[in-house]
């Protein structure tokens, strides 16, 4: 018989499983706002449906080829929610077919609905080549993508892991844009961001006393005994709200109600008993009686760029950390662009010098072997040893004065680009990206 120490199991097997569920299943990354399953579906979309629509079942059916090990069904479900406009302020995947509404949130079967990469992807996601590779070599998608703004706050998300959970409420793109711009320009964010649920026409306010967000629907009262509800709190769908009205009907609080919901939104026309109508003489009483107010607590738990769990109590701190990380990425963008522009100026100059030397007979091919021609190139131009093969592969039709003139124009453009990258900084690049949104 072998005795196991519980503390040892907790420190090893249980801890390893807990960290796996946190980082690889349930908690989103703070940079791109995606959980791994969403990132796999997005990656599959980039590979298989960059322009044309394909069935969700087809896009999700190949995610295992890219290293996803938790089934096509969960990937299909993630893809359907990513394409649902009622669930996202900024969709990275575009849907064609039935992806649900706030009234009926269930999407059509994966074999009957289609998705492709949304134009928002190229609008919001930049520097794809700088996205870090995943530590697992079998995991093809990057560790995370790098958006211009923290999409984890734009769309919000929910997740339950071992010992931790997240419930991030969505903010408006406009408010996030302003916050990022203020932090980059001034190093601070003066105001907290208001919650903005997608496809919601009611109001949402923060209650500091309870540290919760209060979501309120909308109603009209054309007569004393009639209430018309035109919006219900976010978190309810048509079916769940009808259960509330049915109970009010059973309890004789209302005479009857008509469900007039349509593609234009919610609409419930309710008739009241005169005694009830007399009691419901204020908006607050109507809101309470018909449960037109719902509270939402927030838990800002995310995975940071170093694969560590991080909890925030204020969304502004998350935005600051996001911006600081992205400024570092933008410095890398600048450094690489300087390196590329410098090499482009050098190479274009080498090509122009090579053509000039050939035209002036300083480089002669006739009767010479490759080694002899290479020596002529090195002695007559600024070429490096590694340039010789590239120069010798040039088409003979390009060895003309016209080509030299074209190269001089390109050299001028490359020098202008190099001058730009040498004069810019990460803050300017961040602002430029924000202004393009």
Tab-separated table of C-alpha atoms in Angstrom:
chain	number	residue	atom	x	y	z
A	1	UNK	CA	0.000	0.000	0.000
A	2	UNK	CA	1.248	3.479	-0.897
A	3	UNK	CA	0.295	6.465	1.212
A	4	UNK	CA	0.019	9.838	-0.517
A	5	UNK	CA	0.376	13.112	1.287
A	6	UNK	CA	-2.582	15.347	0.382
A	7	UNK	CA	-0.429	18.470	0.485
A	8	UNK	CA	1.973	16.929	-2.040
A	9	UNK	CA	-0.906	16.124	-4.395
A	10	UNK	CA	-2.238	19.660	-4.010
A	11	UNK	CA	1.192	21.147	-4.709
A	12	UNK	CA	1.770	18.995	-7.791
A	13	UNK	CA	-1.077	17.297	-9.680
A	14	UNK	CA	-3.897	19.552	-8.479
A	15	UNK	CA	-1.861	22.708	-8.902
A	16	UNK	CA	-0.801	21.706	-12.408
A	17	UNK	CA	-4.395	20.958	-13.400
A	18	UNK	CA	-5.618	24.226	-11.877
A	19	UNK	CA	-3.033	26.273	-13.782
A	20	UNK	CA	-3.928	24.440	-16.989
A	21	UNK	CA	-7.635	25.263	-16.689
A	22	UNK	CA	-6.811	28.861	-15.815
A	23	UNK	CA	-4.359	29.601	-18.629
A	24	UNK	CA	-5.579	27.210	-21.337
A	25	UNK	CA	-9.319	26.967	-20.921
A	26	UNK	CA	-11.323	29.515	-18.962
A	27	UNK	CA	-9.484	32.809	-18.374
A	28	UNK	CA	-8.866	35.258	-21.248
A	29	UNK	CA	-5.583	36.898	-22.124
A	30	UNK	CA	-5.543	40.592	-21.224
A	31	UNK	CA	-3.910	41.606	-24.525
A	32	UNK	CA	-6.286	40.174	-27.161
A	33	UNK	CA	-9.164	39.317	-24.812
A	34	UNK	CA	-9.450	35.788	-26.180
A	35	UNK	CA	-9.575	32.423	-24.509
A	36	UNK	CA	-7.529	29.700	-26.240
A	37	UNK	CA	-10.575	28.114	-27.922
A	38	UNK	CA	-11.548	31.480	-29.409
A	39	UNK	CA	-8.002	32.059	-30.623
A	40	UNK	CA	-7.955	28.641	-32.285
A	41	UNK	CA	-11.223	29.384	-34.092
A	42	UNK	CA	-9.917	32.790	-35.173
A	43	UNK	CA	-6.669	31.246	-36.402
A	44	UNK	CA	-8.590	28.610	-38.357
A	45	UNK	CA	-10.667	31.423	-39.863
A	46	UNK	CA	-7.543	33.327	-40.920
A	47	UNK	CA	-6.203	30.190	-42.613
A	48	UNK	CA	-9.426	28.829	-44.132
A	49	UNK	CA	-11.917	31.701	-44.445
A	50	UNK	CA	-10.021	34.985	-44.865
A	51	UNK	CA	-12.564	36.194	-47.457
A	52	UNK	CA	-15.160	33.548	-48.264
A	53	UNK	CA	-17.775	32.180	-45.864
A	54	UNK	CA	-17.542	28.540	-44.797
A	55	UNK	CA	-19.644	26.455	-42.461
A	56	UNK	CA	-18.827	26.801	-38.780
A	57	UNK	CA	-18.559	23.020	-38.644
A	58	UNK	CA	-15.837	23.158	-41.315
A	59	UNK	CA	-13.870	25.956	-39.661
A	60	UNK	CA	-14.013	24.269	-36.255
A	61	UNK	CA	-13.502	20.783	-37.680
A	62	UNK	CA	-9.798	21.362	-38.342
A	63	UNK	CA	-8.768	23.086	-35.104
A	64	UNK	CA	-7.183	19.864	-33.871
A	65	UNK	CA	-4.692	20.206	-36.736
A	66	UNK	CA	-3.504	23.428	-35.106
A	67	UNK	CA	-3.078	21.917	-31.636
A	68	UNK	CA	-6.517	22.252	-30.013
A	69	UNK	CA	-7.314	19.144	-27.970
A	70	UNK	CA	-10.767	19.798	-26.537
A	71	UNK	CA	-13.092	18.920	-29.365
A	72	UNK	CA	-14.692	20.471	-32.408
A	73	UNK	CA	-17.997	21.092	-30.616
A	74	UNK	CA	-16.528	23.573	-28.125
A	75	UNK	CA	-14.654	25.319	-30.965
A	76	UNK	CA	-17.876	25.585	-32.985
A	77	UNK	CA	-19.705	27.049	-29.985
A	78	UNK	CA	-16.944	29.590	-29.476
A	79	UNK	CA	-17.072	30.579	-33.149
A	80	UNK	CA	-20.831	31.065	-33.045
A	81	UNK	CA	-20.563	33.393	-30.049
A	82	UNK	CA	-17.682	35.308	-31.661
A	83	UNK	CA	-19.906	36.042	-34.673
A	84	UNK	CA	-22.965	37.004	-32.585
A	85	UNK	CA	-23.454	40.780	-32.722
A	86	UNK	CA	-25.689	40.664	-29.639
A	87	UNK	CA	-22.719	39.226	-27.698
A	88	UNK	CA	-19.897	41.501	-28.900
A	89	UNK	CA	-19.291	45.186	-29.337
A	90	UNK	CA	-16.459	44.350	-31.759
A	91	UNK	CA	-16.755	41.087	-33.711
A	92	UNK	CA	-13.550	39.593	-35.123
A	93	UNK	CA	-15.554	36.924	-36.958
A	94	UNK	CA	-18.419	37.755	-39.329
A	95	UNK	CA	-21.427	35.468	-39.513
A	96	UNK	CA	-23.945	34.583	-42.198
A	97	UNK	CA	-27.052	32.829	-40.985
A	98	UNK	CA	-28.780	32.673	-37.606
A	99	UNK	CA	-26.403	33.464	-34.730
A	100	UNK	CA	-29.130	34.344	-32.284
A	101	UNK	CA	-30.395	37.604	-30.869
A	102	UNK	CA	-30.891	39.033	-27.402
A	103	UNK	CA	-34.393	37.618	-27.570
A	104	UNK	CA	-33.418	34.091	-28.603
A	105	UNK	CA	-29.713	33.612	-28.050
A	106	UNK	CA	-29.382	30.104	-29.460
A	107	UNK	CA	-27.532	30.040	-32.783
A	108	UNK	CA	-28.346	27.724	-35.653
A	109	UNK	CA	-26.571	24.373	-35.891
A	110	UNK	CA	-22.903	24.602	-36.842
A	111	UNK	CA	-23.566	22.820	-40.130
A	112	UNK	CA	-26.119	25.454	-41.182
A	113	UNK	CA	-24.347	28.722	-40.328
A	114	UNK	CA	-21.262	30.284	-41.880
A	115	UNK	CA	-18.429	32.569	-40.793
A	116	UNK	CA	-15.377	34.323	-42.169
A	117	UNK	CA	-12.792	36.774	-40.840
A	118	UNK	CA	-14.438	40.108	-40.088
A	119	UNK	CA	-12.955	43.299	-41.520
A	120	UNK	CA	-12.582	44.365	-37.876
A	121	UNK	CA	-9.624	41.991	-37.606
A	122	UNK	CA	-7.339	44.033	-39.858
A	123	UNK	CA	-8.745	47.216	-38.345
A	124	UNK	CA	-8.053	46.351	-34.713
A	125	UNK	CA	-5.274	43.734	-34.836
A	126	UNK	CA	-1.811	44.994	-35.770
A	127	UNK	CA	1.787	43.707	-35.745
A	128	UNK	CA	0.778	40.074	-36.321
A	129	UNK	CA	4.410	39.205	-37.058
A	130	UNK	CA	5.295	40.366	-33.538
A	131	UNK	CA	2.695	38.171	-31.825
A	132	UNK	CA	4.652	35.850	-29.504
A	133	UNK	CA	4.853	32.171	-30.341
A	134	UNK	CA	3.180	29.780	-27.922
A	135	UNK	CA	5.452	27.868	-25.572
A	136	UNK	CA	3.914	24.594	-26.820
A	137	UNK	CA	5.470	23.767	-30.233
A	138	UNK	CA	2.293	21.891	-31.271
A	139	UNK	CA	0.202	25.011	-30.566
A	140	UNK	CA	0.178	26.758	-33.982
A	141	UNK	CA	-1.677	30.004	-33.115
A	142	UNK	CA	0.367	32.639	-31.290
A	143	UNK	CA	0.228	33.054	-27.546
A	144	UNK	CA	-1.949	36.105	-28.227
A	145	UNK	CA	-2.640	38.674	-30.940
A	146	UNK	CA	-1.876	42.364	-30.439
A	147	UNK	CA	-4.867	44.699	-30.894
A	148	UNK	CA	-4.808	48.499	-30.848
A	149	UNK	CA	-7.120	48.655	-27.826
A	150	UNK	CA	-7.814	46.064	-25.074
A	151	UNK	CA	-10.586	44.022	-26.690
A	152	UNK	CA	-11.084	42.146	-23.424
A	153	UNK	CA	-12.847	45.293	-22.180
A	154	UNK	CA	-14.644	45.995	-25.454
A	155	UNK	CA	-16.432	42.642	-25.593
A	156	UNK	CA	-16.286	41.413	-22.009
A	157	UNK	CA	-16.200	37.717	-21.146
A	158	UNK	CA	-17.064	35.086	-18.556
A	159	UNK	CA	-15.159	32.051	-17.370
A	160	UNK	CA	-14.848	29.678	-14.431
A	161	UNK	CA	-11.537	27.944	-13.721
A	162	UNK	CA	-10.195	25.979	-10.763
A	163	UNK	CA	-10.145	28.405	-7.858
A	164	UNK	CA	-10.679	31.464	-10.041
A	165	UNK	CA	-13.360	33.011	-12.195
A	166	UNK	CA	-13.723	36.005	-14.444
A	167	UNK	CA	-16.717	38.163	-15.335
A	168	UNK	CA	-15.621	41.175	-17.348
A	169	UNK	CA	-18.362	43.572	-18.409
A	170	UNK	CA	-18.131	45.216	-21.862
A	171	UNK	CA	-17.208	48.851	-22.411
A	172	UNK	CA	-17.811	51.028	-25.442
A	173	UNK	CA	-15.114	51.318	-28.064
A	174	UNK	CA	-15.349	55.111	-27.830
A	175	UNK	CA	-14.593	55.172	-24.089
A	176	UNK	CA	-11.689	52.716	-24.434
A	177	UNK	CA	-10.294	54.784	-27.297
A	178	UNK	CA	-10.402	57.946	-25.179
A	179	UNK	CA	-8.835	56.204	-22.182
A	180	UNK	CA	-5.924	54.820	-24.227
A	181	UNK	CA	-5.367	58.179	-25.878
A	182	UNK	CA	-5.397	60.004	-22.537
A	183	UNK	CA	-2.942	57.576	-20.961
A	184	UNK	CA	-0.498	57.711	-23.880
A	185	UNK	CA	-0.661	61.513	-23.967
A	186	UNK	CA	-0.830	62.318	-20.241
A	187	UNK	CA	0.137	59.145	-18.375
A	188	UNK	CA	-3.197	58.931	-16.556
A	189	UNK	CA	-6.873	58.035	-17.049
A	190	UNK	CA	-9.067	60.490	-15.202
A	191	UNK	CA	-12.455	58.756	-15.359
A	192	UNK	CA	-13.710	55.214	-14.998
A	193	UNK	CA	-15.292	53.694	-18.083
A	194	UNK	CA	-19.041	53.104	-18.222
A	195	UNK	CA	-20.369	49.662	-19.075
A	196	UNK	CA	-21.915	49.365	-22.541
A	197	UNK	CA	-23.730	46.112	-23.301
A	198	UNK	CA	-24.022	45.266	-27.014
A	199	UNK	CA	-27.430	45.684	-28.621
A	200	UNK	CA	-28.866	47.142	-25.394
A	201	UNK	CA	-31.019	50.299	-25.406
A	202	UNK	CA	-31.472	50.702	-21.663
A	203	UNK	CA	-29.153	52.345	-19.140
A	204	UNK	CA	-26.299	51.014	-17.009
A	205	UNK	CA	-24.940	52.842	-13.975
A	206	UNK	CA	-22.209	52.040	-11.467
A	207	UNK	CA	-23.240	51.854	-7.811
A	208	UNK	CA	-20.188	52.526	-5.661
A	209	UNK	CA	-21.921	51.386	-2.471
A	210	UNK	CA	-22.493	47.825	-3.719
A	211	UNK	CA	-19.611	47.892	-6.223
A	212	UNK	CA	-22.005	46.639	-8.886
A	213	UNK	CA	-23.419	47.864	-12.162
A	214	UNK	CA	-27.177	48.383	-12.283
A	215	UNK	CA	-28.766	47.627	-15.636
A	216	UNK	CA	-32.220	49.115	-16.202
A	217	UNK	CA	-34.722	48.405	-18.981
A	218	UNK	CA	-37.160	50.844	-20.571
A	219	UNK	CA	-40.933	51.194	-20.480
A	220	UNK	CA	-43.754	53.498	-21.496
A	221	UNK	CA	-47.059	54.154	-19.724
A	222	UNK	CA	-49.602	55.469	-22.253
A	223	UNK	CA	-52.483	54.996	-19.789
A	224	UNK	CA	-52.783	54.406	-16.077
A	225	UNK	CA	-53.564	50.704	-16.511
A	226	UNK	CA	-51.170	49.989	-19.352
A	227	UNK	CA	-47.414	49.445	-19.322
A	228	UNK	CA	-45.404	48.871	-22.502
A	229	UNK	CA	-41.946	47.417	-21.887
A	230	UNK	CA	-39.577	48.182	-24.785
A	231	UNK	CA	-36.323	46.965	-23.256
A	232	UNK	CA	-35.469	44.435	-20.567
A	233	UNK	CA	-32.260	44.298	-18.506
A	234	UNK	CA	-29.233	42.729	-20.177
A	235	UNK	CA	-28.942	39.155	-19.005
A	236	UNK	CA	-32.564	38.263	-19.704
A	237	UNK	CA	-33.768	36.824	-22.976
A	238	UNK	CA	-37.359	36.627	-24.194
A	239	UNK	CA	-38.060	33.231	-22.634
A	240	UNK	CA	-36.671	34.073	-19.206
A	241	UNK	CA	-38.582	37.353	-19.074
A	242	UNK	CA	-41.839	35.718	-20.119
A	243	UNK	CA	-41.495	33.490	-17.047
A	244	UNK	CA	-41.455	36.653	-14.915
A	245	UNK	CA	-44.604	37.954	-16.610
A	246	UNK	CA	-46.297	34.565	-16.284
A	247	UNK	CA	-45.681	34.600	-12.539
A	248	UNK	CA	-47.090	38.140	-12.276
A	249	UNK	CA	-50.128	36.904	-14.186
A	250	UNK	CA	-50.512	33.887	-11.897
A	251	UNK	CA	-50.246	36.154	-8.845
A	252	UNK	CA	-52.997	38.442	-10.241
A	253	UNK	CA	-50.642	41.415	-10.371
A	254	UNK	CA	-51.470	41.944	-14.050
A	255	UNK	CA	-54.636	41.283	-16.058
A	256	UNK	CA	-52.809	40.064	-19.159
A	257	UNK	CA	-49.882	40.739	-21.437
A	258	UNK	CA	-49.150	40.529	-25.147
A	259	UNK	CA	-45.786	39.464	-26.495
A	260	UNK	CA	-45.082	41.851	-29.393
A	261	UNK	CA	-41.355	41.130	-29.684
A	262	UNK	CA	-39.969	41.323	-33.219
A	263	UNK	CA	-36.724	41.821	-35.092
A	264	UNK	CA	-36.863	45.450	-33.956
A	265	UNK	CA	-36.495	44.454	-30.310
A	266	UNK	CA	-38.447	43.657	-27.173
A	267	UNK	CA	-42.031	44.786	-26.686
A	268	UNK	CA	-44.452	43.539	-24.035
A	269	UNK	CA	-47.842	45.255	-23.743
A	270	UNK	CA	-49.238	44.756	-20.217
A	271	UNK	CA	-52.644	45.536	-18.748
A	272	UNK	CA	-52.892	46.249	-15.019
A	273	UNK	CA	-55.677	45.940	-12.532
A	274	UNK	CA	-56.827	49.352	-11.375
A	275	UNK	CA	-55.850	48.616	-7.755
A	276	UNK	CA	-52.364	47.574	-8.837
A	277	UNK	CA	-52.126	50.567	-11.163
A	278	UNK	CA	-52.858	52.914	-8.251
A	279	UNK	CA	-50.013	51.391	-6.251
A	280	UNK	CA	-47.537	51.556	-9.119
A	281	UNK	CA	-47.623	55.345	-9.174
A	282	UNK	CA	-43.891	55.967	-9.705
A	283	UNK	CA	-41.302	54.774	-12.193
A	284	UNK	CA	-39.291	53.183	-9.403
A	285	UNK	CA	-42.271	51.046	-8.341
A	286	UNK	CA	-42.898	49.921	-11.935
A	287	UNK	CA	-39.242	49.003	-12.357
A	288	UNK	CA	-39.282	46.993	-9.153
A	289	UNK	CA	-42.606	45.254	-9.860
A	290	UNK	CA	-41.598	44.153	-13.359
A	291	UNK	CA	-37.970	43.380	-12.497
A	292	UNK	CA	-36.660	45.921	-14.985
A	293	UNK	CA	-33.487	46.297	-12.976
A	294	UNK	CA	-30.665	43.772	-12.810
A	295	UNK	CA	-27.288	44.066	-11.081
A	296	UNK	CA	-24.012	42.832	-12.547
A	297	UNK	CA	-20.891	42.238	-10.500
A	298	UNK	CA	-17.491	42.379	-12.170
A	299	UNK	CA	-14.431	40.223	-11.652
A	300	UNK	CA	-11.487	41.454	-13.717
A	301	UNK	CA	-9.310	38.333	-13.796
A	302	UNK	CA	-7.039	37.837	-16.811
A	303	UNK	CA	-3.814	36.197	-17.997
A	304	UNK	CA	-1.018	38.718	-18.510
A	305	UNK	CA	1.586	38.632	-21.346
A	306	UNK	CA	3.918	36.564	-19.146
A	307	UNK	CA	1.291	33.832	-18.711
A	308	UNK	CA	0.608	34.889	-15.115
A	309	UNK	CA	-2.784	35.339	-13.488
A	310	UNK	CA	-3.656	38.933	-12.728
A	311	UNK	CA	-6.678	40.434	-10.939
A	312	UNK	CA	-7.778	44.060	-11.257
A	313	UNK	CA	-10.233	46.087	-9.227
A	314	UNK	CA	-10.282	49.009	-11.674
A	315	UNK	CA	-10.467	48.684	-15.461
A	316	UNK	CA	-8.187	51.700	-15.830
A	317	UNK	CA	-5.270	49.757	-14.359
A	318	UNK	CA	-5.783	47.046	-16.967
A	319	UNK	CA	-5.777	49.670	-19.724
A	320	UNK	CA	-2.545	51.163	-18.378
A	321	UNK	CA	-0.809	47.778	-18.318
A	322	UNK	CA	-2.108	47.034	-21.814
A	323	UNK	CA	-0.808	50.355	-23.129
A	324	UNK	CA	2.590	49.871	-21.469
A	325	UNK	CA	2.922	46.456	-23.102
A	326	UNK	CA	1.857	47.766	-26.480
A	327	UNK	CA	4.297	50.665	-26.298
A	328	UNK	CA	7.050	48.075	-25.919
A	329	UNK	CA	5.743	46.232	-28.988
A	330	UNK	CA	5.687	49.488	-30.928
A	331	UNK	CA	9.336	50.107	-30.051
A	332	UNK	CA	10.080	46.695	-31.544
A	333	UNK	CA	8.062	47.707	-34.616
A	334	UNK	CA	10.205	50.829	-34.963
A	335	UNK	CA	13.481	48.964	-34.482
A	336	UNK	CA	12.573	46.346	-37.095
A	337	UNK	CA	11.366	49.000	-39.531
A	338	UNK	CA	14.657	50.906	-39.151
A	339	UNK	CA	16.561	47.695	-39.778
A	340	UNK	CA	14.465	46.858	-42.850
A	341	UNK	CA	14.629	50.378	-44.273
A	342	UNK	CA	18.388	50.535	-43.747
A	343	UNK	CA	18.823	47.229	-45.566
A	344	UNK	CA	16.509	48.357	-48.367
A	345	UNK	CA	18.536	51.543	-48.923
A	346	UNK	CA	21.770	49.537	-48.960
A	347	UNK	CA	20.477	46.808	-51.292
A	348	UNK	CA	18.924	49.238	-53.772
A	349	UNK	CA	22.211	51.137	-53.848
A	350	UNK	CA	24.118	47.908	-54.476
A	351	UNK	CA	21.798	47.009	-57.369
A	352	UNK	CA	22.155	50.455	-58.940
A	353	UNK	CA	25.941	50.301	-58.553
A	354	UNK	CA	26.055	46.831	-60.085
A	355	UNK	CA	24.039	47.857	-63.162
A	356	UNK	CA	26.189	50.991	-63.560
A	357	UNK	CA	29.372	48.904	-63.374
A	358	UNK	CA	28.058	46.461	-65.996
A	359	UNK	CA	27.100	49.295	-68.355
A	360	UNK	CA	30.556	50.870	-67.934
A	361	UNK	CA	32.238	47.471	-68.596
A	362	UNK	CA	33.790	47.401	-65.133
A	363	UNK	CA	32.095	44.037	-64.746
A	364	UNK	CA	32.537	41.686	-67.703
A	365	UNK	CA	30.798	38.320	-68.021
A	366	UNK	CA	32.199	37.011	-71.278
A	367	UNK	CA	34.843	34.330	-70.746
A	368	UNK	CA	34.589	34.585	-66.937
A	369	UNK	CA	33.507	31.983	-64.411
A	370	UNK	CA	31.281	32.752	-61.426
A	371	UNK	CA	34.188	33.261	-59.032
A	372	UNK	CA	35.868	35.746	-61.348
A	373	UNK	CA	32.664	37.728	-61.881
A	374	UNK	CA	32.067	37.809	-58.120
A	375	UNK	CA	35.514	39.308	-57.575
A	376	UNK	CA	34.696	42.009	-60.111
A	377	UNK	CA	31.434	42.757	-58.295
A	378	UNK	CA	33.141	43.085	-54.933
A	379	UNK	CA	35.857	45.349	-56.308
A	380	UNK	CA	33.543	47.555	-58.395
A	381	UNK	CA	30.560	47.958	-56.051
A	382	UNK	CA	29.696	48.164	-52.345
A	383	UNK	CA	28.237	44.655	-52.477
A	384	UNK	CA	28.839	42.100	-49.728
A	385	UNK	CA	29.819	38.480	-50.370
A	386	UNK	CA	26.220	37.411	-49.718
A	387	UNK	CA	24.952	39.829	-52.411
A	388	UNK	CA	26.805	38.258	-55.328
A	389	UNK	CA	24.403	35.383	-55.922
A	390	UNK	CA	21.389	37.711	-55.787
A	391	UNK	CA	22.979	40.103	-58.281
A	392	UNK	CA	23.923	37.317	-60.675
A	393	UNK	CA	20.305	36.101	-60.669
A	394	UNK	CA	19.050	39.461	-61.981
A	395	UNK	CA	17.298	39.443	-65.347
A	396	UNK	CA	19.492	40.741	-68.175
A	397	UNK	CA	16.611	42.982	-69.276
A	398	UNK	CA	16.989	44.975	-66.049
A	399	UNK	CA	20.600	45.947	-66.755
A	400	UNK	CA	19.647	49.294	-68.288
A	401	UNK	CA	19.864	53.012	-67.547
A	402	UNK	CA	16.065	53.084	-67.200
A	403	UNK	CA	16.363	50.565	-64.376
A	404	UNK	CA	18.985	52.735	-62.652
A	405	UNK	CA	16.591	55.704	-62.774
A	406	UNK	CA	13.824	53.585	-61.259
A	407	UNK	CA	16.168	52.399	-58.519
A	408	UNK	CA	17.160	55.986	-57.677
A	409	UNK	CA	13.475	56.837	-57.150
A	410	UNK	CA	13.095	53.801	-54.898
A	411	UNK	CA	16.250	54.746	-52.977
A	412	UNK	CA	14.798	58.195	-52.339
A	413	UNK	CA	11.581	56.659	-51.046
A	414	UNK	CA	13.463	54.176	-48.859
A	415	UNK	CA	15.588	56.971	-47.369
A	416	UNK	CA	12.433	58.952	-46.647
A	417	UNK	CA	10.981	55.910	-44.893
A	418	UNK	CA	14.193	55.420	-42.916
A	419	UNK	CA	14.129	59.085	-41.877
A	420	UNK	CA	10.534	58.672	-40.686
A	421	UNK	CA	11.271	55.579	-38.588
A	422	UNK	CA	14.337	57.238	-37.068
A	423	UNK	CA	12.294	60.273	-36.044
A	424	UNK	CA	9.183	58.559	-34.639
A	425	UNK	CA	8.591	57.008	-31.208
A	426	UNK	CA	6.169	54.478	-29.676
A	427	UNK	CA	3.779	57.156	-28.409
A	428	UNK	CA	3.390	58.620	-31.887
A	429	UNK	CA	2.860	55.171	-33.373
A	430	UNK	CA	0.192	54.395	-30.750
A	431	UNK	CA	-1.630	57.621	-31.510
A	432	UNK	CA	-1.465	56.954	-35.249
A	433	UNK	CA	-2.981	53.502	-34.791
A	434	UNK	CA	-5.741	54.916	-32.588
A	435	UNK	CA	-6.607	57.599	-35.113
A	436	UNK	CA	-7.071	54.942	-37.812
A	437	UNK	CA	-9.849	53.226	-35.858
